[in-house]
Short mmCIF file of C-alpha atoms and ligand atoms in Angstrom, two decimals:
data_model
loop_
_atom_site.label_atom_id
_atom_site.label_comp_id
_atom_site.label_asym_id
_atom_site.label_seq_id
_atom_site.Cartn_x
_atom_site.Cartn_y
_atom_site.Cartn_z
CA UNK A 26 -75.21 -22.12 -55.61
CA UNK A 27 -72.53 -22.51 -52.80
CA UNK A 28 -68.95 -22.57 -53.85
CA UNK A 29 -65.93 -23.76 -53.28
CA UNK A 30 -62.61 -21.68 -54.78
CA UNK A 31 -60.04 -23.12 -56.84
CA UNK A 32 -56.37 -22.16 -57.26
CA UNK A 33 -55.52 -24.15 -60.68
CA UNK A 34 -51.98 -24.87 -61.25
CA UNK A 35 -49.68 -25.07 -64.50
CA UNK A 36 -49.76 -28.87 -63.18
CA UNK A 37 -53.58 -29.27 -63.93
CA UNK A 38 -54.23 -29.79 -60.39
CA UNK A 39 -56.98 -28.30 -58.52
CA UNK A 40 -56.45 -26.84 -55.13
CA UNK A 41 -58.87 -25.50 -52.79
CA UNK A 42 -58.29 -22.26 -51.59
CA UNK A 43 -58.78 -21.82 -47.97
CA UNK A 44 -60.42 -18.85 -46.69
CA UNK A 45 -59.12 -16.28 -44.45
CA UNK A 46 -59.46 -17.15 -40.87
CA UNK A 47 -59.18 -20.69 -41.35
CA UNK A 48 -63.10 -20.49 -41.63
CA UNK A 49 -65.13 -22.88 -43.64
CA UNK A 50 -63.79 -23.65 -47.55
CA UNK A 51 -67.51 -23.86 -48.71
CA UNK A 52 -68.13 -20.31 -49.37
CA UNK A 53 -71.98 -19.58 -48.90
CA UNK A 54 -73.71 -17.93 -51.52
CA UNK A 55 -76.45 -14.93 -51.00
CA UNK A 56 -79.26 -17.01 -51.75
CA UNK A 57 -78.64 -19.89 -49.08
CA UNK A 58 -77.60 -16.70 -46.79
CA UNK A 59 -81.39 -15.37 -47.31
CA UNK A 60 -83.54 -18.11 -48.79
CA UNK A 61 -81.86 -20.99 -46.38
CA UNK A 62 -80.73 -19.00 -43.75
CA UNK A 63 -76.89 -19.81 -44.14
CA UNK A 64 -77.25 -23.49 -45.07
CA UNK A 65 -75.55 -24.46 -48.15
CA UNK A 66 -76.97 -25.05 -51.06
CA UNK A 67 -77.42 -29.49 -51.80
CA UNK A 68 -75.01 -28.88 -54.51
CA UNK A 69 -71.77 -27.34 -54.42
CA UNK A 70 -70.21 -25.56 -57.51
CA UNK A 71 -66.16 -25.63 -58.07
CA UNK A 72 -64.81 -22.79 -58.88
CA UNK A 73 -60.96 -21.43 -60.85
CA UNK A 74 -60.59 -18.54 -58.75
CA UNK A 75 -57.31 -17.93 -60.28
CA UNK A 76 -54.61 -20.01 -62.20
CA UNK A 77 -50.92 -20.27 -60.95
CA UNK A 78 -47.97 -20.26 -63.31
CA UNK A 79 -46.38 -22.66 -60.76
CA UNK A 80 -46.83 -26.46 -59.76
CA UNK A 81 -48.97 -27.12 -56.55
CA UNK A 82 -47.57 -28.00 -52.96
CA UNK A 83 -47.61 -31.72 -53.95
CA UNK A 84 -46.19 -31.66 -57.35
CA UNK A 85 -43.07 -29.18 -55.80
CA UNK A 86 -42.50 -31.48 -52.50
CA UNK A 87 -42.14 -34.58 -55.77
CA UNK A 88 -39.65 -32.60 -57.81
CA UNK A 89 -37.80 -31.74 -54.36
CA UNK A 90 -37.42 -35.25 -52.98
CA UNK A 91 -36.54 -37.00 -56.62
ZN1 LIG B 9 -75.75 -21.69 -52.54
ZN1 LIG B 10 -49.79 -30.62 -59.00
#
């Protein structure tokens, strides 16, 4: 199943990864690269690729303007 990666911060808020090159977020898996010929998959899976210690970009740009 296509995928989309996840950065999850300490503030429980999920935020998508973008992908080098400013390409597409929806990262294509092997099957829809050989059974579909590079069209994603109906459903798309979400994905933690990693947890921050730190708050996201939103949560940070809140605590700076209080
Ligand atoms: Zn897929
Ligand atoms: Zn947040």
């Amino acid at each position: 199943m296509c995928f989309i990666l996840y950065t999850l911060h300490s503030c429980n808020h999920w935020v998508a990864q973008p992908s080098p090159g400013n390409g597409p977020v929806l990262r294509i898996c092997q099957e829809a690269e050989q059974m579909r010929l590079g069209r994603p998959c109906p459903d798309t899976e979400h994905k933690v690729a990693n947890r921050s210690q730190g708050m996201c970009d939103g949560c940070l740009w809140k605590k700076v303007t209080k």
